[in-house]
Coordinates of C-alpha atoms and ligand atoms in Angstrom, one line a residue:
Chain A
M1 CA 0.0 0.1 0.1
S2 CA 2.7 2.5 0.9
D3 CA 4.7 1.9 -2.2
Q4 CA 1.8 2.6 -4.3
P5 CA 1.9 6.3 -5.7
P6 CA -1.1 8.2 -4.6
K7 CA -3.9 8.5 -7.0
L8 CA -3.5 12.3 -7.6
Q9 CA -0.9 14.8 -6.5
W10 CA -0.4 18.5 -6.8
K11 CA 3.6 19.2 -6.5
D12 CA 4.6 22.7 -5.7
V13 CA 1.9 24.1 -8.1
R14 CA 1.9 27.8 -9.0
I15 CA -0.2 29.6 -11.3
H16 CA -0.5 33.6 -11.7
L17 CA -4.1 34.7 -12.7
S18 CA -5.6 38.3 -13.2
G19 CA -2.6 39.9 -11.5
H20 CA -1.9 37.9 -8.5
D21 CA -0.5 34.4 -7.4
V22 CA -3.6 32.4 -7.0
L23 CA -1.6 29.2 -6.4
D24 CA 1.9 29.8 -4.8
G25 CA 3.3 26.4 -4.2
L26 CA 0.4 24.1 -3.6
N27 CA 1.2 20.6 -2.4
L28 CA -1.8 18.3 -1.9
T29 CA -2.3 14.4 -2.2
A30 CA -5.5 12.5 -2.8
Q31 CA -5.1 8.9 -1.7
T32 CA -6.6 6.1 -3.7
G33 CA -10.0 5.2 -2.7
R34 CA -10.5 8.0 -0.2
S35 CA -12.4 11.2 -0.2
L36 CA -10.6 14.4 0.1
V37 CA -12.3 17.5 1.1
V38 CA -10.9 20.9 0.3
I39 CA -12.1 23.9 2.3
G40 CA -11.2 27.5 2.3
G41 CA -12.3 31.1 1.8
S42 CA -14.2 32.4 -1.3
G43 CA -11.7 33.4 -4.2
Q44 CA -8.8 31.4 -2.5
G45 CA -8.2 29.2 -5.7
K46 CA -10.2 26.1 -4.7
S47 CA -11.9 25.8 -8.3
V48 CA -8.6 26.6 -10.0
T49 CA -6.8 24.0 -8.0
I50 CA -9.2 21.2 -9.6
K51 CA -9.3 22.8 -12.9
I52 CA -5.6 22.4 -12.9
A53 CA -5.8 18.7 -12.0
M54 CA -8.3 18.2 -14.7
G55 CA -6.1 19.7 -17.3
L56 CA -8.3 22.5 -18.0
M57 CA -5.8 25.2 -16.9
T58 CA -2.1 24.8 -17.1
P59 CA 0.1 25.9 -14.1
D60 CA 2.9 28.2 -14.4
S61 CA 5.1 25.8 -12.8
G62 CA 4.8 22.6 -10.6
Q63 CA 3.5 19.1 -11.6
I64 CA 0.2 17.1 -11.5
L65 CA 0.8 13.4 -10.9
I66 CA -1.7 10.7 -11.6
D67 CA -0.7 7.3 -10.2
G68 CA 2.8 8.8 -10.0
E69 CA 2.8 9.7 -13.7
D70 CA 3.5 13.4 -14.7
V71 CA 0.4 14.6 -16.7
T72 CA 1.0 18.4 -16.6
H73 CA 1.9 18.9 -20.0
L74 CA 0.4 15.7 -21.5
T75 CA -1.4 15.9 -24.8
G76 CA -2.8 13.7 -27.2
A77 CA -3.9 9.9 -27.0
R78 CA -2.3 9.2 -23.7
R79 CA -3.9 12.3 -22.2
N80 CA -7.3 11.3 -23.6
Q81 CA -6.8 7.7 -22.2
L82 CA -6.0 9.1 -18.6
F83 CA -8.8 11.6 -18.3
A84 CA -11.4 9.2 -19.7
R85 CA -11.4 7.9 -16.0
F86 CA -12.1 11.4 -14.6
G87 CA -15.4 13.1 -13.7
M88 CA -16.0 16.6 -12.6
L89 CA -18.9 18.6 -11.3
F90 CA -18.5 22.3 -12.1
Q91 CA -19.4 24.9 -9.4
G92 CA -21.7 26.5 -12.1
A93 CA -23.1 23.1 -13.3
A94 CA -22.0 24.1 -16.8
L95 CA -24.7 21.9 -18.5
F96 CA -25.2 22.1 -22.3
D97 CA -28.1 24.3 -22.8
S98 CA -28.9 23.0 -26.3
L99 CA -29.4 19.4 -25.1
P100 CA -32.1 17.9 -23.1
V101 CA -31.4 16.7 -19.6
W102 CA -31.0 13.1 -20.3
E103 CA -28.6 13.7 -23.2
N104 CA -26.5 15.9 -20.9
V105 CA -26.1 13.1 -18.4
A106 CA -25.6 10.5 -21.0
F107 CA -23.2 12.8 -23.1
R108 CA -20.1 10.8 -22.3
L109 CA -21.7 7.4 -22.8
I110 CA -23.0 8.4 -26.1
N111 CA -20.2 10.5 -27.7
A112 CA -17.2 8.9 -26.3
D113 CA -18.0 5.3 -25.2
G114 CA -20.2 4.7 -28.2
L115 CA -23.4 3.7 -26.4
S116 CA -26.6 3.7 -28.6
R117 CA -28.8 6.6 -27.7
P118 CA -31.8 4.5 -26.3
E119 CA -29.3 2.6 -24.0
G120 CA -27.7 6.1 -22.9
R121 CA -31.1 7.4 -22.4
K122 CA -31.8 4.5 -20.0
R123 CA -28.5 4.9 -18.2
A124 CA -29.2 8.5 -17.9
I125 CA -32.6 8.1 -16.1
E126 CA -31.1 5.6 -13.7
A127 CA -28.3 8.3 -12.8
L128 CA -30.9 11.0 -12.5
A129 CA -32.9 8.8 -9.9
K130 CA -30.0 8.7 -7.8
V131 CA -30.0 12.4 -7.4
R132 CA -33.8 12.5 -6.8
L133 CA -34.7 13.6 -10.1
G134 CA -37.8 11.8 -11.7
K135 CA -38.2 10.5 -15.3
E136 CA -40.3 13.6 -16.2
V137 CA -37.1 15.9 -15.9
A138 CA -35.4 13.8 -18.6
D139 CA -36.8 15.6 -21.7
L140 CA -36.7 19.3 -20.2
Y141 CA -33.9 21.3 -21.2
P142 CA -31.5 22.7 -18.5
G143 CA -33.0 26.2 -18.9
D144 CA -36.2 25.0 -17.7
L145 CA -34.7 23.6 -14.3
S146 CA -34.1 25.7 -11.1
G147 CA -30.4 26.1 -10.0
G148 CA -30.5 23.2 -7.5
M149 CA -32.0 21.0 -10.1
Q150 CA -29.2 21.9 -12.6
K151 CA -26.8 21.1 -10.0
R152 CA -28.2 17.6 -9.5
V153 CA -28.4 17.0 -13.3
A154 CA -24.6 18.0 -13.4
L155 CA -23.8 15.8 -10.5
A156 CA -25.5 12.8 -12.4
R157 CA -23.6 13.6 -15.4
A158 CA -20.2 13.6 -13.6
V159 CA -20.8 10.3 -11.8
V160 CA -22.5 8.2 -14.8
G161 CA -20.1 5.6 -15.9
S162 CA -18.5 5.4 -12.5
P163 CA -15.1 7.3 -13.1
E164 CA -12.2 6.5 -11.0
I165 CA -11.4 10.0 -9.8
I166 CA -14.3 12.4 -9.5
M167 CA -14.0 16.2 -8.5
F168 CA -17.0 18.0 -6.9
D169 CA -17.0 21.7 -6.9
E170 CA -19.2 22.7 -4.3
P171 CA -21.8 19.8 -4.7
T172 CA -24.6 21.0 -2.1
T173 CA -24.3 24.5 -2.4
G174 CA -27.9 25.8 -3.3
L175 CA -29.5 22.9 -2.2
D176 CA -32.0 22.3 0.6
P177 CA -30.7 20.3 3.6
I178 CA -32.5 17.2 2.6
T179 CA -31.4 17.1 -0.9
A180 CA -27.9 18.0 0.2
D181 CA -27.8 15.0 2.4
A182 CA -28.9 12.8 -0.4
V183 CA -26.1 14.3 -2.7
N184 CA -23.6 13.6 0.1
D185 CA -24.9 10.2 0.4
L186 CA -24.4 9.7 -3.2
I187 CA -20.8 11.0 -3.0
V188 CA -20.1 8.6 -0.1
E189 CA -21.5 5.7 -2.2
Q190 CA -19.4 6.5 -5.1
V191 CA -16.4 6.2 -2.8
K192 CA -17.2 3.4 -0.3
Q193 CA -19.0 1.2 -2.9
L194 CA -17.4 1.9 -6.2
G195 CA -14.0 2.7 -4.7
C196 CA -13.4 5.8 -6.5
T197 CA -11.1 8.6 -5.6
A198 CA -13.3 11.8 -4.7
I199 CA -12.0 15.4 -4.4
S200 CA -14.7 17.7 -3.0
I201 CA -14.7 21.5 -2.4
T202 CA -17.2 22.6 0.1
H203 CA -17.9 25.6 2.2
D204 CA -20.4 23.2 4.4
L205 CA -18.8 21.8 7.5
A206 CA -21.5 19.3 8.0
S207 CA -21.1 18.1 4.4
A208 CA -17.3 18.2 4.8
R209 CA -17.5 15.8 8.1
K210 CA -20.0 13.5 6.3
I211 CA -18.0 12.9 2.9
G212 CA -14.6 13.5 3.9
D213 CA -12.0 11.1 4.9
D214 CA -9.3 13.6 4.7
V215 CA -9.5 17.5 5.0
A216 CA -7.2 20.2 3.6
M217 CA -7.5 23.9 4.0
L218 CA -6.4 26.3 1.2
H219 CA -5.3 29.6 2.2
G220 CA -3.0 32.1 0.5
G221 CA -2.2 29.9 -2.4
R222 CA -1.0 27.0 -0.2
I223 CA -2.3 24.1 2.0
V224 CA -2.1 25.5 5.4
W225 CA -3.3 22.3 7.1
S226 CA -4.4 18.8 6.0
G227 CA -5.2 15.8 8.1
P228 CA -7.9 13.1 8.4
V229 CA -11.4 14.5 9.1
E230 CA -11.5 13.2 12.8
S231 CA -8.5 15.6 13.6
L232 CA -10.5 18.6 12.2
D233 CA -11.6 19.7 15.6
N234 CA -8.3 19.6 17.3
S235 CA -6.2 20.8 14.5
G236 CA -4.5 23.4 16.6
N237 CA -4.2 25.5 13.5
P238 CA -5.5 29.1 13.7
Y239 CA -6.8 29.2 10.0
V240 CA -8.8 26.1 10.6
E241 CA -10.1 27.1 14.0
Q242 CA -11.2 30.4 12.5
F243 CA -12.8 28.8 9.6
L244 CA -14.8 26.4 12.0
A245 CA -15.9 29.0 14.1
G246 CA -16.8 31.3 11.6
R247 CA -15.2 34.2 13.1
A248 CA -14.3 37.4 11.3
E249 CA -11.4 38.1 13.5
G250 CA -8.3 35.9 13.1
P251 CA -5.5 35.3 10.5
I252 CA -8.1 35.2 7.6
T253 CA -9.6 38.4 6.7
A254 CA -13.0 38.3 5.3
A255 CA -13.4 38.7 1.4
I256 CA -15.3 42.0 1.1
Chain B
M1 CA 5.1 57.5 -28.3
N2 CA 7.4 56.7 -31.2
P3 CA 5.3 56.2 -34.2
V4 CA 7.6 53.5 -35.8
R5 CA 7.2 51.6 -32.6
V6 CA 3.2 51.8 -32.6
V7 CA 3.2 50.7 -36.5
G8 CA 5.5 47.8 -35.5
R9 CA 3.5 46.9 -32.7
I10 CA 0.1 47.0 -34.7
T11 CA 1.7 45.1 -37.4
L12 CA 3.1 42.4 -35.0
D13 CA -0.5 42.1 -33.6
I14 CA -2.0 41.6 -36.9
L15 CA 0.4 38.9 -37.8
A16 CA 0.0 37.2 -34.7
Q17 CA -3.6 37.2 -35.0
A18 CA -3.5 36.0 -38.6
G19 CA -1.2 33.2 -37.5
D20 CA -3.6 32.2 -34.8
V21 CA -6.7 32.4 -37.3
T22 CA -4.7 30.3 -39.6
L23 CA -3.7 27.4 -37.1
F24 CA -7.6 27.5 -36.0
A25 CA -8.3 27.1 -39.9
L26 CA -5.9 24.1 -40.3
K27 CA -7.3 22.6 -37.2
G28 CA -10.8 22.9 -38.5
V29 CA -9.8 21.4 -41.7
A30 CA -8.5 18.3 -40.2
A31 CA -11.7 18.1 -38.0
M32 CA -13.9 18.3 -41.1
L33 CA -11.7 15.6 -42.9
S34 CA -10.9 13.1 -40.1
P35 CA -13.1 11.0 -37.6
P36 CA -14.7 11.2 -35.1
W37 CA -17.6 12.9 -37.0
F38 CA -20.6 13.8 -35.3
P39 CA -23.5 13.3 -37.8
R40 CA -26.4 14.6 -35.6
Q41 CA -24.3 17.8 -34.9
L42 CA -23.8 18.1 -38.7
A43 CA -27.6 17.6 -39.6
R44 CA -28.3 20.2 -36.8
Q45 CA -26.0 22.7 -38.3
L46 CA -27.1 22.0 -41.9
M47 CA -30.6 22.9 -40.9
A48 CA -29.6 26.0 -38.9
I49 CA -27.1 27.3 -41.4
G50 CA -28.4 26.2 -44.7
Y51 CA -31.9 25.4 -44.7
L52 CA -33.2 28.3 -42.4
S53 CA -31.1 30.7 -44.4
L54 CA -33.1 30.2 -47.6
P55 CA -35.8 32.7 -47.1
V56 CA -33.3 35.5 -46.5
V57 CA -31.1 34.5 -49.4
G58 CA -34.2 34.0 -51.7
L59 CA -35.5 37.4 -51.0
T60 CA -32.0 39.1 -51.4
A61 CA -31.7 37.4 -54.8
V62 CA -35.0 38.1 -56.3
F63 CA -34.9 41.9 -55.6
T64 CA -31.2 42.2 -56.5
G65 CA -31.9 40.2 -59.9
A66 CA -34.8 42.6 -60.6
A67 CA -32.8 45.8 -59.7
L68 CA -29.9 44.6 -61.8
A69 CA -32.1 44.0 -64.7
L70 CA -33.5 47.4 -64.6
N71 CA -30.1 49.0 -64.1
I72 CA -28.5 47.1 -67.0
Y73 CA -31.5 47.9 -69.4
T74 CA -31.0 51.7 -68.6
G75 CA -27.3 51.4 -69.0
G76 CA -27.6 49.2 -72.3
G77 CA -30.0 51.9 -73.6
R78 CA -27.3 54.5 -73.9
F79 CA -25.8 52.5 -76.8
N80 CA -28.9 50.7 -78.0
A81 CA -27.8 47.4 -76.5
E82 CA -30.9 46.7 -74.2
Q83 CA -31.3 43.4 -75.8
I84 CA -28.2 41.8 -74.1
M85 CA -29.6 42.6 -70.7
P86 CA -30.6 38.7 -69.9
Q87 CA -27.0 37.7 -70.7
I88 CA -25.3 40.4 -68.4
V89 CA -27.9 39.7 -65.7
A90 CA -27.2 36.0 -65.7
L91 CA -23.3 36.6 -65.9
G92 CA -23.6 39.1 -62.9
I93 CA -25.5 36.9 -60.6
T94 CA -23.9 33.5 -61.3
R95 CA -20.3 34.9 -61.2
E96 CA -20.4 37.5 -58.7
L97 CA -23.7 38.5 -56.9
G98 CA -25.2 35.2 -56.1
P99 CA -22.2 33.9 -54.0
V100 CA -21.3 37.3 -52.6
L101 CA -24.8 38.4 -51.5
A102 CA -25.6 34.8 -50.2
A103 CA -22.5 34.9 -48.4
L104 CA -23.0 38.4 -46.8
M105 CA -26.5 37.4 -45.8
L106 CA -25.1 34.1 -44.2
G107 CA -22.3 36.2 -42.6
G108 CA -24.9 38.5 -40.8
R109 CA -27.0 35.6 -39.8
V110 CA -24.9 32.7 -39.0
S111 CA -21.5 33.7 -38.1
A112 CA -23.1 36.1 -35.5
A113 CA -25.2 33.2 -34.2
I114 CA -22.3 30.9 -34.0
A115 CA -20.1 33.4 -32.2
A116 CA -22.7 34.1 -29.8
E117 CA -23.6 30.5 -29.0
L118 CA -20.0 29.2 -28.8
G119 CA -19.0 32.4 -26.8
A120 CA -21.8 31.8 -24.2
M121 CA -20.8 28.2 -24.0
R122 CA -17.1 29.3 -23.3
A123 CA -18.4 31.8 -20.6
T124 CA -20.4 29.1 -18.9
E125 CA -17.7 26.5 -19.0
Q126 CA -19.6 24.2 -21.3
I127 CA -16.6 23.7 -23.4
D128 CA -14.5 23.0 -20.6
A129 CA -17.3 20.4 -19.3
M130 CA -17.2 18.7 -22.6
R131 CA -13.3 18.2 -22.4
T132 CA -14.1 16.5 -18.9
L133 CA -16.6 14.1 -20.7
S134 CA -13.9 12.7 -23.0
T135 CA -15.1 14.5 -26.1
D136 CA -13.1 17.1 -27.9
P137 CA -15.2 20.2 -28.0
F138 CA -13.2 21.5 -31.0
R139 CA -14.3 18.6 -33.1
Y140 CA -17.8 18.3 -31.7
L141 CA -18.6 22.2 -32.1
V142 CA -16.3 23.4 -34.8
G143 CA -16.1 20.7 -37.3
P144 CA -19.7 20.2 -38.1
R145 CA -20.3 24.0 -38.4
L146 CA -17.5 24.5 -40.8
L147 CA -18.6 21.6 -42.8
A148 CA -22.3 22.7 -42.9
G149 CA -21.1 26.1 -44.1
V150 CA -18.9 24.6 -46.8
I151 CA -22.0 22.4 -48.0
S152 CA -24.6 24.8 -47.5
L153 CA -23.4 28.0 -49.0
P154 CA -22.8 26.4 -52.7
L155 CA -26.5 25.1 -52.3
L156 CA -27.9 28.4 -51.2
T157 CA -25.9 30.0 -54.1
A158 CA -27.4 27.7 -56.7
V159 CA -30.8 28.8 -55.4
A160 CA -29.8 32.4 -55.4
D161 CA -28.6 32.2 -58.8
L162 CA -31.9 30.5 -60.1
I163 CA -34.1 33.2 -58.0
G164 CA -31.9 36.1 -59.2
I165 CA -32.3 35.3 -62.7
A166 CA -35.9 34.8 -62.2
G167 CA -36.1 38.2 -60.7
G168 CA -34.6 39.7 -63.8
W169 CA -36.9 37.8 -66.0
L170 CA -40.0 38.9 -64.0
V171 CA -39.0 42.6 -64.4
A172 CA -37.9 42.1 -68.0
T173 CA -41.2 40.3 -69.2
R174 CA -43.6 42.2 -67.0
T175 CA -42.3 46.0 -67.5
L176 CA -39.8 45.9 -70.3
N177 CA -41.7 43.8 -72.9
F178 CA -39.1 41.0 -73.3
N179 CA -40.5 37.9 -74.7
P180 CA -40.3 35.4 -71.8
T181 CA -39.3 32.4 -73.9
V182 CA -36.4 34.3 -75.8
Y183 CA -35.2 35.8 -72.5
V184 CA -34.7 32.2 -71.1
R185 CA -33.5 30.8 -74.1
N186 CA -30.9 33.7 -74.4
T187 CA -29.6 33.2 -70.8
G188 CA -29.3 29.4 -71.4
D189 CA -27.5 29.8 -74.7
F190 CA -25.0 32.4 -73.2
L191 CA -24.2 31.0 -69.7
Q192 CA -21.1 28.6 -69.8
D193 CA -20.7 26.0 -67.1
W194 CA -17.7 27.8 -65.6
D195 CA -19.9 30.9 -65.0
V196 CA -21.9 28.9 -62.5
E197 CA -18.9 26.6 -61.3
S198 CA -16.8 29.4 -60.5
G199 CA -19.7 31.1 -58.5
L200 CA -20.1 27.7 -56.5
I201 CA -16.4 27.4 -55.6
K202 CA -16.4 30.9 -54.4
A203 CA -19.5 30.0 -52.3
A204 CA -17.6 27.0 -50.7
V205 CA -14.7 29.2 -49.8
F206 CA -17.2 31.9 -48.4
G207 CA -19.0 29.3 -46.4
F208 CA -15.8 28.2 -44.9
I209 CA -15.0 31.7 -43.9
V210 CA -18.4 32.7 -42.5
T211 CA -18.5 29.6 -40.4
L212 CA -14.8 30.1 -39.6
M213 CA -15.0 33.5 -38.2
G214 CA -18.1 32.7 -36.0
C215 CA -16.3 29.7 -34.6
Y216 CA -13.1 31.4 -34.1
H217 CA -14.2 34.5 -32.2
G218 CA -16.9 32.5 -30.3
Y219 CA -14.5 29.7 -29.1
N220 CA -12.0 32.0 -28.1
A221 CA -14.2 34.6 -26.4
T222 CA -13.2 35.7 -22.9
G223 CA -14.7 37.8 -20.2
G224 CA -18.4 36.9 -19.7
A225 CA -21.4 38.5 -21.6
R226 CA -19.3 41.4 -22.8
G227 CA -17.0 39.1 -24.3
V228 CA -19.7 37.4 -26.2
G229 CA -20.9 40.7 -27.6
R230 CA -17.4 41.4 -28.8
A231 CA -17.2 38.1 -30.3
T232 CA -20.2 38.5 -32.2
T233 CA -19.4 42.0 -33.7
L234 CA -15.8 40.8 -34.5
A235 CA -17.2 37.8 -36.4
V236 CA -19.6 39.6 -38.4
V237 CA -17.2 42.4 -39.4
S238 CA -14.3 39.9 -40.0
A239 CA -16.5 37.6 -42.1
A240 CA -17.6 40.4 -44.3
I241 CA -14.1 41.7 -44.8
L242 CA -12.7 38.4 -45.7
I243 CA -15.5 37.6 -48.0
F244 CA -14.7 40.7 -50.0
L245 CA -11.1 40.3 -50.0
S246 CA -11.2 36.6 -51.1
D247 CA -13.7 37.4 -53.6
Y248 CA -11.4 39.6 -55.2
L249 CA -8.5 37.3 -55.1
L250 CA -10.5 34.3 -56.4
T251 CA -11.8 36.4 -59.2
T252 CA -8.5 37.6 -60.2
W253 CA -7.3 34.0 -60.2
F254 CA -10.2 32.5 -62.1
S255 CA -9.9 35.3 -64.8
R256 CA -6.4 34.2 -65.4
S257 CA -7.0 30.7 -65.9
Ligands
LIG1 N1 -10.0 31.6 -15.9 C1 -9.4 32.6 -15.1 N2 -8.9 33.6 -15.5 C2 -8.3 34.5 -14.8 N3 -8.4 34.6 -13.3 C3 -9.0 33.5 -12.8 C4 -9.7 32.6 -13.4 N4 -10.2 31.7 -12.9 C5 -10.1 32.1 -11.6 N5 -9.3 33.3 -11.4 C6 -8.9 33.9 -10.2 O1 -8.2 33.1 -9.5 C7 -8.8 33.3 -8.1 C8 -9.4 32.1 -7.4 O2 -10.5 31.7 -8.0 P1 -11.3 30.4 -7.8 O3 -12.5 30.4 -8.6 O4 -10.3 29.1 -7.8 O5 -11.8 30.5 -6.2 P2 -12.6 29.7 -5.1 O6 -11.6 29.4 -4.3 O7 -13.1 28.5 -5.9 O8 -13.6 30.7 -4.8 P3 -15.3 30.3 -4.3 O9 -15.3 29.7 -3.1 O10 -15.8 31.7 -4.4 O11 -15.8 29.5 -5.6 C9 -9.8 34.5 -8.1 O12 -9.1 35.5 -7.8 C10 -10.0 34.5 -9.6 O13 -10.1 35.9 -10.0
LIG2 MG1 -14.8 28.1 -6.7

């Protein structure tokens, strides 16, 4: 176990965006088959962190390793092969608004995996049920849905086909507590039953405790604390303590 | 500011932009000619780009044909050559006005729509999302649109040729006392295959340009809704300029061979 390289690793990642160093030497590890939760203030670069891991942004320096393999500047067939095992839920859902809901969910199955449309539709409806969306939603367009429903469709799209690594960018933001809990159950199920590696970003501490095995706190472009979720409450770290208490006073200054 | 420097900077910017567009175009050609193809997307784009442009292209053609006939009749009258009007109208439409006007109408309608749609997809991260779903967004979005442009515009131009000539015929027979049958026969006897073919070749090139400009500016849009607006304007303006430029170059080239 210990000889095996971690599933996903950020090594000294730096990126400069819109005039400042968003990530400034970020080191982070997601262990195989575990669920990592990243917490941190608004605008601290959490979304950028996972977009870099997905290859959607290229860091100025540093490395991204998947199973120990450097994929930072990978292109072509090998890249497609590796990233075919990834799924991602975007913070803003990012549903294709020209396609009906079911085709959004089945997009990868139909366009990349070569499944027939009826089979894709069947699988999409099953995936929608997992996020508590009924069959009647399948033929609507994303524009016809509420924000929370769009988020759940995007979640179904990210997990369909059981990817090995899934990134969830604020999966429960904008959901009512009951649906949020169902979504958290779904994430736990993906990790516990299907053995995937999950990386989730959340502001919601209850969610973090429920879905996380490990927690990492991002601040000032670096990970200022990380550890198993059980040690969150006695971290002894002023950043984490302030975040947990939700105080305006402390090392973190509110982003207004 | 040193003026030499300003001119130098602008020249470099233009060259960089031209290089960028050329690369995009080459990638586009590769996406058109090699798999994976997305037939459903192609069908959808043929509908949006080709079929739905028929009314505006037809309307433009009939009025242009009619007005052209009147103008040439008046001009021809100055040296008693009114009777060659059908031939000149046919030539003007097939070689020049059919393809150029169809392309300009398509440029306004289609390149703006493409730039807006792709720009919005970029702004809302739909293009990124597609990459995370193991699908190359360039091939899925750009390839079918370019192909639809290259297929549609020659067909639209063929229709515009027919309707434009019909417009001339209508004016000639209704108000200028031309004999309907003689008009048609004169047109048919006079026109050579190459008159029509060269116009259709132009149209294929214009179809590529119009969709390329929409795709290029939309796909590379930055900065949210404002960026989408800018992309749309740039797409329409650059498509129009490139249509005129390539029209002149192609015509020069055709008239030499
Ligand atoms: N595509 C981009 N281009 C330029 N700057 C960007 C881009 N994406 C993010 N940034 C900048 O990077 C910083 C971090 O953004 P990011 O979206 O990662 O924050 P976040 O931690 O996810 O915040 P939130 O919790 O509000 O979602 C911001 O200052 C933002 O301005
Ligand atoms: Mg974010």
